[in-house]
XYZ file of C-alpha atoms in Angstrom:
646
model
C 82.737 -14.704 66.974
C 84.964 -17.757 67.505
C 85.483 -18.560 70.822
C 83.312 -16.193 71.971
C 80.694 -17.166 75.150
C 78.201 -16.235 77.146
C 77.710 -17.568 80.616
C 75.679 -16.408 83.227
C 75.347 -17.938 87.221
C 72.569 -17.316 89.528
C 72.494 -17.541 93.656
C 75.449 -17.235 96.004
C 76.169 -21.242 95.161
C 76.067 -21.721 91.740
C 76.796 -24.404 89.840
C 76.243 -26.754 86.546
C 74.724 -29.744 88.423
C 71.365 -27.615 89.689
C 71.551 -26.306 86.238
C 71.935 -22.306 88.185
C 74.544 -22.121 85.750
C 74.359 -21.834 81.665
C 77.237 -21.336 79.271
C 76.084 -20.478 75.413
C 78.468 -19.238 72.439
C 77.437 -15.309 70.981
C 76.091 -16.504 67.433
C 73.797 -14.263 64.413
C 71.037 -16.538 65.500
C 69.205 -16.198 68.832
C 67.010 -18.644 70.103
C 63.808 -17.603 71.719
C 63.460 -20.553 73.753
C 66.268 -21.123 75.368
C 69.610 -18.912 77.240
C 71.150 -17.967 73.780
C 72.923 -14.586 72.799
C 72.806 -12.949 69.210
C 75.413 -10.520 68.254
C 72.909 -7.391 66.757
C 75.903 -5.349 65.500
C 79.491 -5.542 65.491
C 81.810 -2.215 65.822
C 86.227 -2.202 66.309
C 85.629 -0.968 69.352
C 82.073 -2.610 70.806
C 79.897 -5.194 69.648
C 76.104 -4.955 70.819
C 74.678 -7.964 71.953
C 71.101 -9.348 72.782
C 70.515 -11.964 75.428
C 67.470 -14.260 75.205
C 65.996 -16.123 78.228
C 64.107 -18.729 78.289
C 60.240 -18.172 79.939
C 60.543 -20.881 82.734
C 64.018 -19.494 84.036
C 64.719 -19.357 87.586
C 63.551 -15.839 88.469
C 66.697 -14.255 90.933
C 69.938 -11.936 90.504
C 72.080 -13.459 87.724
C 75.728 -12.256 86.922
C 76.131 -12.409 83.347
C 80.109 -13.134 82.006
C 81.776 -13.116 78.997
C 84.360 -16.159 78.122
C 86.993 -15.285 75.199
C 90.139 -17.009 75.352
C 90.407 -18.405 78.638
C 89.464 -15.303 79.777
C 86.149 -14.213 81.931
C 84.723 -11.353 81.966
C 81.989 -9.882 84.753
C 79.603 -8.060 81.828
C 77.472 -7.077 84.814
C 74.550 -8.192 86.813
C 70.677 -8.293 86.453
C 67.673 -9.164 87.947
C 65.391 -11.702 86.220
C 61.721 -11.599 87.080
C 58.354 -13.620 85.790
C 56.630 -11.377 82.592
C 53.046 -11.682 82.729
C 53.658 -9.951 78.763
C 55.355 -13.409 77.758
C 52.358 -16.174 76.181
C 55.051 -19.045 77.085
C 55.105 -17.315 80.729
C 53.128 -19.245 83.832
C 51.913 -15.942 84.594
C 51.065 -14.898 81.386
C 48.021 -12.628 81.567
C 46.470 -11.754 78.255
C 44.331 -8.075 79.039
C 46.381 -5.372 79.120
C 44.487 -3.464 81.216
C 44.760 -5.925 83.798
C 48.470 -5.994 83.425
C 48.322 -2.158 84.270
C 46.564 -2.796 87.201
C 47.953 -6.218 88.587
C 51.258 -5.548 87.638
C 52.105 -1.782 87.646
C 49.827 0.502 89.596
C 51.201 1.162 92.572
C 48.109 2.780 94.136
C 45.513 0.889 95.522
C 42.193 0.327 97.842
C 41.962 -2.189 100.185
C 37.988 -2.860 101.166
C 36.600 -3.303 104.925
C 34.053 -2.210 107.177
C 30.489 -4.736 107.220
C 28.928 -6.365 104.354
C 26.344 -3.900 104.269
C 28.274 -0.672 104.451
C 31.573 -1.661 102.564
C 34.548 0.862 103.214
C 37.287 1.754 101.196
C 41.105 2.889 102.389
C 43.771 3.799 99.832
C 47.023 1.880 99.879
C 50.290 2.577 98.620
C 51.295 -0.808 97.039
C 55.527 0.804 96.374
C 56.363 -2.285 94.458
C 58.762 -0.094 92.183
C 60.563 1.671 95.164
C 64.114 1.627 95.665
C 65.231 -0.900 97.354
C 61.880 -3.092 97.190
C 62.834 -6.206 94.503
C 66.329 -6.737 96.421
C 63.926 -7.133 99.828
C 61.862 -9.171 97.666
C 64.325 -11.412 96.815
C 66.270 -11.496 100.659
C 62.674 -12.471 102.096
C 62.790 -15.749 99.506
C 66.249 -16.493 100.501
C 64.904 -16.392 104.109
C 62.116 -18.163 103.638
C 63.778 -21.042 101.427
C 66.321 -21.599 104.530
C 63.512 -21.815 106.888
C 62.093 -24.198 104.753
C 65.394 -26.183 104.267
C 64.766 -25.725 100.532
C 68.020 -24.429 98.599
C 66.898 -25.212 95.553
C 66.598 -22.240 93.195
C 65.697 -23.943 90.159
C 62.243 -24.161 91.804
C 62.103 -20.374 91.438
C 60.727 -20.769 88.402
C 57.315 -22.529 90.018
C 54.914 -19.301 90.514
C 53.343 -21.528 93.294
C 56.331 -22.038 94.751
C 57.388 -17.992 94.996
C 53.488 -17.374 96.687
C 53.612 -20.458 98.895
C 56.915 -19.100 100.505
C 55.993 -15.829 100.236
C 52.915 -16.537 101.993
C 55.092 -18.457 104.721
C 57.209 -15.399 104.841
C 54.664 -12.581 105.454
C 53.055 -14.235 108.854
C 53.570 -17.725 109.149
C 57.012 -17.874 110.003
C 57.809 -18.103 113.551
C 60.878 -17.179 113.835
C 61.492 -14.877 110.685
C 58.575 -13.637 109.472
C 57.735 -10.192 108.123
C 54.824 -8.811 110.637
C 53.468 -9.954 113.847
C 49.862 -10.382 113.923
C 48.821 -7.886 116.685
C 45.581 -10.315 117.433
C 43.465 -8.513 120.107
C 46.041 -6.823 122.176
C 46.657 -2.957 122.215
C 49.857 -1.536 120.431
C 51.225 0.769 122.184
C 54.934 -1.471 121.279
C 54.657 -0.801 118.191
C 52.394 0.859 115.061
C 48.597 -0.427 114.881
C 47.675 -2.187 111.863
C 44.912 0.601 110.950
C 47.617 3.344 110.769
C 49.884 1.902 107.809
C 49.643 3.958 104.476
C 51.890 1.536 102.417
C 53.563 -1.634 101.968
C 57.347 -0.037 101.619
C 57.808 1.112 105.122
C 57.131 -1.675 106.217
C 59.450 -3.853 104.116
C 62.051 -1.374 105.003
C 61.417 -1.553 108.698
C 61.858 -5.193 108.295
C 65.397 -4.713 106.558
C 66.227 -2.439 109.366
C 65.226 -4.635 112.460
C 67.702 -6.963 110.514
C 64.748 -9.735 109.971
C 63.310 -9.241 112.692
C 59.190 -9.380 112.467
C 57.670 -5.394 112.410
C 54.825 -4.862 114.799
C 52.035 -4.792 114.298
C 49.338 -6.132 111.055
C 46.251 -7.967 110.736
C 44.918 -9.484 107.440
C 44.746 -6.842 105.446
C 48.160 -5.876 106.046
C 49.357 -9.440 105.125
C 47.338 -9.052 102.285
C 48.933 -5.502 101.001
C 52.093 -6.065 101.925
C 52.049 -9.736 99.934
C 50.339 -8.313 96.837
C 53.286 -5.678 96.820
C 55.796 -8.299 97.162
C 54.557 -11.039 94.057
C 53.829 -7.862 91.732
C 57.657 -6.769 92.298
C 58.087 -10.342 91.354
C 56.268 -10.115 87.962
C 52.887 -12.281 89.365
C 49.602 -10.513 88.460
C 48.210 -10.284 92.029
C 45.341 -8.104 93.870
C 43.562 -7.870 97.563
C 40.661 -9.482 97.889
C 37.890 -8.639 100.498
C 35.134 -10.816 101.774
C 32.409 -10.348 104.639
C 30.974 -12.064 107.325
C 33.789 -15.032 106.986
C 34.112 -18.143 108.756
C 37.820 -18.649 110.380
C 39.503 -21.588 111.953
C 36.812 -23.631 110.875
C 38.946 -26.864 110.422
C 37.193 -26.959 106.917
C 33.591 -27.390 108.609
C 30.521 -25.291 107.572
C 28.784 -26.203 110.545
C 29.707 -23.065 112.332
C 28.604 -22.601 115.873
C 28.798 -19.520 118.298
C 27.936 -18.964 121.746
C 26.251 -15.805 123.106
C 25.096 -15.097 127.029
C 21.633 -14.302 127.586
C 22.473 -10.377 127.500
C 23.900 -11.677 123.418
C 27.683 -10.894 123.931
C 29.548 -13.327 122.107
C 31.289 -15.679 124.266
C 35.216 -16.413 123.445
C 36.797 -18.166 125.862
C 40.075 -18.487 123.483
C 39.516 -14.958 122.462
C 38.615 -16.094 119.043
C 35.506 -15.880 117.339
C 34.721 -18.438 114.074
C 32.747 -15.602 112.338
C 34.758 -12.597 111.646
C 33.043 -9.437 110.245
C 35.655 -9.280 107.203
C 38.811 -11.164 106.272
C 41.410 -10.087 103.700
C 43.307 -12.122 101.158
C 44.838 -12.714 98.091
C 44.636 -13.768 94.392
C 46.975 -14.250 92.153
C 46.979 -15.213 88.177
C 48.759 -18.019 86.543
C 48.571 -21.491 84.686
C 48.196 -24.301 86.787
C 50.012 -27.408 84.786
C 49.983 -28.947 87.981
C 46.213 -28.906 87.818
C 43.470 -29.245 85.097
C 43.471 -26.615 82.965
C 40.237 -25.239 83.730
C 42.026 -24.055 87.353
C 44.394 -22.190 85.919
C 43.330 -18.402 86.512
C 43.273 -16.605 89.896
C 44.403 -18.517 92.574
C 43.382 -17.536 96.136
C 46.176 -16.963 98.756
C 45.417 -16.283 102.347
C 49.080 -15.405 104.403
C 46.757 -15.092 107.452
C 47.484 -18.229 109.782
C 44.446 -20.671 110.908
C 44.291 -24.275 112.385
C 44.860 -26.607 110.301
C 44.639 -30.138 110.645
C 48.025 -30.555 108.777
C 50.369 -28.538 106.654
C 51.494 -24.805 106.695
C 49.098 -22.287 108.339
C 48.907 -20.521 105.595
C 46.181 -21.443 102.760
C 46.648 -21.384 99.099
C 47.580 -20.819 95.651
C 43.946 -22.908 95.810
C 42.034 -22.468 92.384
C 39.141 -19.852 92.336
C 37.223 -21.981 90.029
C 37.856 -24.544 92.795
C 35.932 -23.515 95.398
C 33.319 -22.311 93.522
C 32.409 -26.099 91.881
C 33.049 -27.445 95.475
C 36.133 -29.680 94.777
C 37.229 -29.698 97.877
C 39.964 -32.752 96.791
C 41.830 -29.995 95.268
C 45.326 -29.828 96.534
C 46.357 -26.451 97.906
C 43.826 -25.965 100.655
C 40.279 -25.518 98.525
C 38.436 -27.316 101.349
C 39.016 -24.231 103.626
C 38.887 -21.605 101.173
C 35.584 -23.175 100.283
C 34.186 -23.432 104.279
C 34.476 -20.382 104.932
C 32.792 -18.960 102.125
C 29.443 -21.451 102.469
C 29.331 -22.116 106.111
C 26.174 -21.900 107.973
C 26.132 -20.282 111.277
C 23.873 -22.206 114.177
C 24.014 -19.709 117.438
C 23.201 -20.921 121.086
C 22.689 -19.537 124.443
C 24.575 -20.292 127.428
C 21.798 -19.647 130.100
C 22.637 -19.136 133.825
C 21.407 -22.796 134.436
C 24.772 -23.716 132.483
C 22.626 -25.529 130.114
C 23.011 -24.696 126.106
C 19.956 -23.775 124.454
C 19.308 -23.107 120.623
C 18.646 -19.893 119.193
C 16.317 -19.282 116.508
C 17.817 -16.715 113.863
C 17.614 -16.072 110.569
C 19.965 -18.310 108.458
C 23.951 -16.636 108.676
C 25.793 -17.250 105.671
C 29.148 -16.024 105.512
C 31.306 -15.326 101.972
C 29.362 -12.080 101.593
C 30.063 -9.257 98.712
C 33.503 -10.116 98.142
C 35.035 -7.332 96.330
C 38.587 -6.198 94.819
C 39.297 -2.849 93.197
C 38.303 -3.009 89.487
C 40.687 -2.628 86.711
C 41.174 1.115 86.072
C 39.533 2.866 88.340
C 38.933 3.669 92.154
C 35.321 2.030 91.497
C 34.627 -1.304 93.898
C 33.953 -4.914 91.956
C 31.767 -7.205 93.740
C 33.485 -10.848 92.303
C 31.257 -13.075 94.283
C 30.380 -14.793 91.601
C 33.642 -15.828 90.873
C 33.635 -17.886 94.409
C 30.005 -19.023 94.909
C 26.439 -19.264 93.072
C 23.949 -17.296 94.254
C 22.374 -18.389 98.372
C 19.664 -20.688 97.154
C 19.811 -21.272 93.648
C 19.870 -24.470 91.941
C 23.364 -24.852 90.880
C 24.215 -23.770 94.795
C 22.395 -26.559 95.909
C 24.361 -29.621 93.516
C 27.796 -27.919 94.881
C 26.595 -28.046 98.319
C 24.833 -31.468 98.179
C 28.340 -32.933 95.925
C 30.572 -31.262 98.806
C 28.880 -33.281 102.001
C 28.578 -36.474 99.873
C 32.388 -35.773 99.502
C 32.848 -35.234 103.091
C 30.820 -38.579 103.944
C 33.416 -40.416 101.628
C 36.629 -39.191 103.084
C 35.423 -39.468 106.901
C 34.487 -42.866 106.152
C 37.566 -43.543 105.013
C 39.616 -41.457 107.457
C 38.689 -41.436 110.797
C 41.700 -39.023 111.901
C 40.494 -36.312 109.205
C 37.049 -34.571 110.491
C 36.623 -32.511 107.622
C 33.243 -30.843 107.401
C 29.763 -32.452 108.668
C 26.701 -31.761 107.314
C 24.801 -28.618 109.117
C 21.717 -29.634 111.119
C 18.434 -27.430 111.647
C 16.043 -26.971 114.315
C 13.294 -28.769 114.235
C 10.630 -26.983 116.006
C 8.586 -24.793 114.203
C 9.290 -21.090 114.151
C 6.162 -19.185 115.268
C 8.076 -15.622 116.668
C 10.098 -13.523 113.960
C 12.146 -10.939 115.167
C 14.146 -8.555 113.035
C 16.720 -5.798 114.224
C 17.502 -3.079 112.148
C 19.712 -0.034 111.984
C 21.479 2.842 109.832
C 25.116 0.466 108.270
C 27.001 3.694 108.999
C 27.568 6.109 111.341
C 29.298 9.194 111.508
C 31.041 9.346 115.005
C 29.619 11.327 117.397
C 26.092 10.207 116.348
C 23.510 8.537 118.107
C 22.661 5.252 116.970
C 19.171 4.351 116.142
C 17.587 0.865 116.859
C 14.876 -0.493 115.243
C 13.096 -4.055 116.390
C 9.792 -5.533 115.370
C 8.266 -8.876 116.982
C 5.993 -10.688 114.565
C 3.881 -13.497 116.078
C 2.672 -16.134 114.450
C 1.605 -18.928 117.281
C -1.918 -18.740 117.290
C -2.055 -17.541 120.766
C -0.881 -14.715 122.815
C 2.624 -14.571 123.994
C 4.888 -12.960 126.731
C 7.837 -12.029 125.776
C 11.271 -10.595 127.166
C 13.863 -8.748 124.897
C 17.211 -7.612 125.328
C 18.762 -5.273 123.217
C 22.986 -4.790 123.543
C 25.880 -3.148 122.000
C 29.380 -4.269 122.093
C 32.087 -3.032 120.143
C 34.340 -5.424 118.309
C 37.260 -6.262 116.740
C 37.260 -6.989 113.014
C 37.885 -10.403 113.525
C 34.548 -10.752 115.375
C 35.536 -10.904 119.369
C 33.798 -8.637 121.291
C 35.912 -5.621 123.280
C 33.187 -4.972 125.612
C 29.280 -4.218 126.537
C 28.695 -0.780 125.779
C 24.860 -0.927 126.322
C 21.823 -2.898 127.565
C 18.534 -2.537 128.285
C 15.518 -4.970 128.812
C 12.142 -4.382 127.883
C 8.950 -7.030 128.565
C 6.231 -7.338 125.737
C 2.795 -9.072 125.638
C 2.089 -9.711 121.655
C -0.982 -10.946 120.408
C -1.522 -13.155 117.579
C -0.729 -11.973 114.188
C 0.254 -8.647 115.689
C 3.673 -6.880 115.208
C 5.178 -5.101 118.029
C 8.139 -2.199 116.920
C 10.017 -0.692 119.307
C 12.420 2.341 118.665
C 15.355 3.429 120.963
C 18.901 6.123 120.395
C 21.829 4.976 121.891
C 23.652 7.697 122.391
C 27.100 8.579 121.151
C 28.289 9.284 125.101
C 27.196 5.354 126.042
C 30.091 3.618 123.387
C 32.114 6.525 122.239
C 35.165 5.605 124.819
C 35.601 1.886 124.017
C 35.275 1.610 120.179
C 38.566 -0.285 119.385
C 40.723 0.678 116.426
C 38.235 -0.834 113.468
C 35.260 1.149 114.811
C 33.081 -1.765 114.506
C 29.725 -2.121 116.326
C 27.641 -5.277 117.368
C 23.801 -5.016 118.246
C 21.806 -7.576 119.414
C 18.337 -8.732 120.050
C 17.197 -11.615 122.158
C 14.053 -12.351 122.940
C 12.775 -15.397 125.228
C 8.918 -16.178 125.274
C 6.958 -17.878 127.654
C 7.183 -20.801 126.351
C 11.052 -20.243 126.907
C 12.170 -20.461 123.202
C 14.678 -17.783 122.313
C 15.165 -15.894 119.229
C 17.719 -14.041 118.268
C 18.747 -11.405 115.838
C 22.050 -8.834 115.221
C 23.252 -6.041 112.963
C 27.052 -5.470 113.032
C 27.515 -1.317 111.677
C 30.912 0.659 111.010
C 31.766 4.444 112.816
C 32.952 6.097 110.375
C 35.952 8.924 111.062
C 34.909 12.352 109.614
C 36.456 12.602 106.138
C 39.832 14.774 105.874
C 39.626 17.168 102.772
C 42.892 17.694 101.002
C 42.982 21.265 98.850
C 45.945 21.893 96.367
C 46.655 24.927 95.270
C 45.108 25.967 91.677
C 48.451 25.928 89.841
C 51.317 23.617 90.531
C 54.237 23.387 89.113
C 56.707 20.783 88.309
C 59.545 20.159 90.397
C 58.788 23.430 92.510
C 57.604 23.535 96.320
C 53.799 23.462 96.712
C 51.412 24.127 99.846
C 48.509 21.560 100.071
C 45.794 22.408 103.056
C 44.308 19.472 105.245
C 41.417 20.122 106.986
C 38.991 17.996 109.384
C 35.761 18.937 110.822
C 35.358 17.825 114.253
C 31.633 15.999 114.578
C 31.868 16.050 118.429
C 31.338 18.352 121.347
C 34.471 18.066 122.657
C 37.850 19.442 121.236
C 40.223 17.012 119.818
C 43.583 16.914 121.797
C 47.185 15.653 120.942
C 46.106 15.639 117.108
C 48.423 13.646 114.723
C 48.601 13.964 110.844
C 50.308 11.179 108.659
C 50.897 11.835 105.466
C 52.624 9.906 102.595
C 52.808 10.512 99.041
C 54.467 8.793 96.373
C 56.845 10.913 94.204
C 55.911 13.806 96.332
C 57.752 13.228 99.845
C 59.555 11.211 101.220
C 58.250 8.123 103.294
C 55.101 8.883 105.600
C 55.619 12.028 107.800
C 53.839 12.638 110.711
C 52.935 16.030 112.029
C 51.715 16.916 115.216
C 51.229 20.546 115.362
C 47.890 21.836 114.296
C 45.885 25.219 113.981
C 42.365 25.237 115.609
C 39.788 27.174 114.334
C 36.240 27.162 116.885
C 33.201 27.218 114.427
C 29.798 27.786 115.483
C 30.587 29.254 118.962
C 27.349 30.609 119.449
C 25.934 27.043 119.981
C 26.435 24.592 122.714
C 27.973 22.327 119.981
C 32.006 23.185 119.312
C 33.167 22.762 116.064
C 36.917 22.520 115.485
C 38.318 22.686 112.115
C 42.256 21.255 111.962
C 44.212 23.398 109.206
C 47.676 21.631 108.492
C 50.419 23.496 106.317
C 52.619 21.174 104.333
C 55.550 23.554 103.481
C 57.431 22.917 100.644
C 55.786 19.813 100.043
C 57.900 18.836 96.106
C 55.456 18.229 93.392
C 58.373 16.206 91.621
C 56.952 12.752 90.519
C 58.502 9.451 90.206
C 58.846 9.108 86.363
C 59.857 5.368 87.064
C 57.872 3.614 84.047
C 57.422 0.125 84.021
C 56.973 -1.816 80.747
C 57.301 -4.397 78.411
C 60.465 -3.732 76.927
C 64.199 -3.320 78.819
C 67.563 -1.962 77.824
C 70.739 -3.708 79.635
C 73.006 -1.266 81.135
C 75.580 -3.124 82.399
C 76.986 -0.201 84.315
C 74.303 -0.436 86.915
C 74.329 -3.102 89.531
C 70.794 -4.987 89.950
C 68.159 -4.255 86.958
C 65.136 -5.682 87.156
C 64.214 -7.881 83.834
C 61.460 -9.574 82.583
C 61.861 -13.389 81.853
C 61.875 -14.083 77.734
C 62.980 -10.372 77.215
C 66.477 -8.921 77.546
């Protein structure tokens, strides 16, 4: 074994100085610790050799050479990523079954909808397709030259790989993975409700040669970023929460402003409360930190106003923003204001004058939920983020954050962090309270419910509104679908309940892509004191049933039947199917050509069932395994490794 070597170089400029290059002699001893190569057995014709790296290695594509009398040799190339299965690893997750799931299942759920009817759609995560971990590794070259940070020793940082990740996936002006469609229609490009998976869109990105795809909202960044840090080796998962508070500026005070008819008013055509936001977490060590934030870290690729920095937010530190240490590097203030922020609402009369509303208490950070480990089942993890509205060990985070936020504006006038929520004053002596079904089927009438309690002591006079917008998910209104106004007299002590159908013809036209619905009550008394009450509810798409055939077999052509029973009393027209399965067909195919069936025609109601065909649809499944251990073949070009395990 005399003057025998192994070197290997990493990056397109590597060299000894930024330490991107390593040169260590083939002994019988490996070192676990460190680049080292240990000669396993020794033939006339072949020796077989076993290379050890070291668990804080620059993750990347390394060539790996062998030096013998002045001589080099290209033994091949690999890819070295992080190994969550390694103890000495950042990322080092110690549940298996996690691993499995935050690692290597490729199927997944991403959560939306409103906090009280939570919806689930099934993503395909294709972190193991071909072609995926070499567009993994081109979007960090990207990024780091955006950045004007070359250095790929840093690749070894896990915060490092999801802060320019995270820059990568939205927040990059010029480069950056999707474009955020906002509130616009797509007709330029694909709407971010009809993506299936994370691969075509990497792959559309390749193909548009860097330029941003069109078109994704959060959960999109959110899908598409847990694909890309899983490829990576980072434990990672999507992360749902409801009713959140958004370009806040880290300030729970959160006010919004409604007409007298209760649309939400958005002159920037933003809104600070949207019905559900999407992000990330992802696990790892944080030596940066104290140890008791290591753990899930939340990452949010979804850009906000910020006062400084990236507009991006995150790796912050779950346990963070739970105990309200809103000093904690990596954007925990915001993470943590839009989980606990109070909303105050007020009405823009027709005087131009601003009056306040009186409402039941809005907290946002609602149900926030992830797919549990396993399963298709939902996990609420609120708990991880927040103690329970009201309870005692709420009430010392809250009261430590704002004597926080009095320290640091004191001693920064240029930072207005977060200022303590006021109340109103006046005592509350008319209740109101709105209710309706959290779902709807569309085509369905939806039913309102409002009682009027009053508790003045006197008789009152009262006027009530009642409206229905439809929405985007981000909370900005798409237009007034409904309105009526009603006048009351209510006694004291008495309750008043009213009951009225909207029907499915009034806001079936104008629902906007995330089918979201916003009712409202106002009521003003005599006394002109306004209350004010809303319900935000989800139309739900009839289901599509899939049927596969009773026997299938293996690598043979299979027919699977979708079907969809039309709720409405018109016929659907210009019907389009999209379809994607991993291992079963190629990329998402879209099929336009349907059979009708007319059900029920003896009724005024028409019932259309869609029957689609999928001819020789292969059964053949991707046997690609992912796991601990890893055999080098240096005949193949680019093979993904774990760090500490050659």
């Amino acid at each position: 074994m005399s003057g025998k070597c192994i070197s290997f170089a990493a990056g397109p400029q590597y060299s000894k100085a930024d330490r991107t290059q390593v040169k260590f002699p083939v002994s019988s001893l490996g070192d676990q610790k460190q680049w080292s190569a240990k000669l396993e057995e020794q033939h006339p014709y072949f020796w077989t050799i076993s290379v050890n790296t070291p668990a804080n290695a620059p993750i990347g594509q390394y060539d790996l050479f062998l030096h013998a009398s002045k001589v080099y040799c290209l033994l091949g190339k690999f890819i070295l990523l992080f190994n969550p299965w390694c103890r000495d690893d950042l990322v080092f997750l110690p549940n298996e079954a996690q691993r499995q799931e935050y690692i290597l299942n490729q199927d997944g759920v991403i959560y939306w909808g409103t906090e009280n009817e939570i919806l689930a759609q099934p993503w395909d995560f294709g972190q193991f397709d071909v072609g995926i971990v070499d567009i993994c590794f081109r979007l960090l070259d990207i990024g780091e030259g955006y950045q004007q940070d070359k250095d790929q020793t840093q690749r070894k940082n896990p915060i490092y790989i999801c802060r320019t990740v995270a820059a990568m996936i939205n927040c990059n002006l010029s480069r950056k993975i999707l474009t955020e469609s906002g509130t616009r229609e797509c007709y330029d490009g694909t709407p971010p409700s009809k993506w299936l998976g994370s691969s075509s869109i990497l792959q559309q990105w390749v193909t548009l040669q860097g330029q941003p795809v069109r078109y994704g909202q959060c959960w999109v960044f959110a899908a598409v970023m847990c694909s890309v840090l899983r490829c990576l080796g980072i434990p990672t998962r999507v992360v749902t929460g409801f009713t959140w508070a958004h370009n806040t500026n880290s300030n729970p005070n959160v006010n919004e402003y409604y007409d007298e008819d209760g649309t939400l008013l958005t002159p920037d055509k933003s809104a600070r409360v949207w019905t559900f936001h999407v992000w990330n977490e992802c696990w790892m060590a944080r030596t940066d930190l104290l140890p008791e934030y290591s753990g899930w870290q939340a990452l949010d690729a979804t850009c906000q106003k910020k006062i400084e920095g990236p507009s991006f937010c995150g790796p912050a530190p779950v346990q963070a923003i739970k105990e309200g240490d809103v000093e904690v590097d990596y954007d925990v203030c915001y993470f943590f204001a839009a989980m606990n922020a109070k909303c105050k609402v007020w009405i823009h009369m027709a005087d131009d004058i601003l009056k306040p509303a009186f409402i039941c208490t809005k907290y946002t950070g609602n149900n926030i939920s992830t797919k549990s480990v396993g399963s298709e089942r939902c996990e609420d993890i609120t708990h991880n983020y927040k103690y329970p509205e009201g309870s005692l060990p709420e009430k010392k985070v809250l009261d430590k954050v704002y004597r926080k936020i009095k320290t640091l504006q004191a001693i920064s006038s240029r930072r207005e962090i977060i200022s303590v929520p006021p109340g109103l004053e006046e005592r509350v002596n008319l209740f109101i309270h709105l209710q309706s079904k959290s779902s709807l089927i569309l085509g369905q009438d939806i039913p309102l419910s409002i009682e009027m309690f009053n508790y003045s002591g006197r008789e009152k006079s009262t006027h009530l509104v009642l409206g229905v917008q439809s929405l985007h998910y981000n909370g900005v209104p798409i237009m007034q679908l409904w309105k009526e106004k009603f006048n009351f007299i209510i006694r004291n002590n008495e309750v008043n309940t009213l009951q009225v159908f909207v029907p499915y013809s009034w806001y079936g036209k104008e629902l906007g892509e995330n089918r979201l619905l916003r009712l409202t009550a106002t009521v003003r008394d005599e006394d002109s004191y306004i209350y004010f009450a809303q319900e935000e509810i989800s139309i739900c798409d009839p289901p599509l049933t899939i049927e596969f055939p009773e026997n299938v077999v293996l690598y043979q052509p299979s027919t699977v039947k979708i079907s969809l029973l039309n709720p409405l009393t018109e016929p659907l027209e210009k019907c389009v199917i999209v379809v994607g399965g991993r291992g079963l067909i190629y990329r998402q195919r879209k099929y336009r050509s349907v059979q009708t069936e007319q059900l029920n025609g003896k009724t005024n109601t028409t019932q259309a069932r869609e029957i689609l065909a999928l001819e020789k649809l292969s059964t053949r499944m991707n046997r690609q395994h992912r796991g601990r251990k890893r055999t080098l073949q240096l005949k193949d070009p680019g093979i993904p490794l774990l760090r500490d395990n050659i």
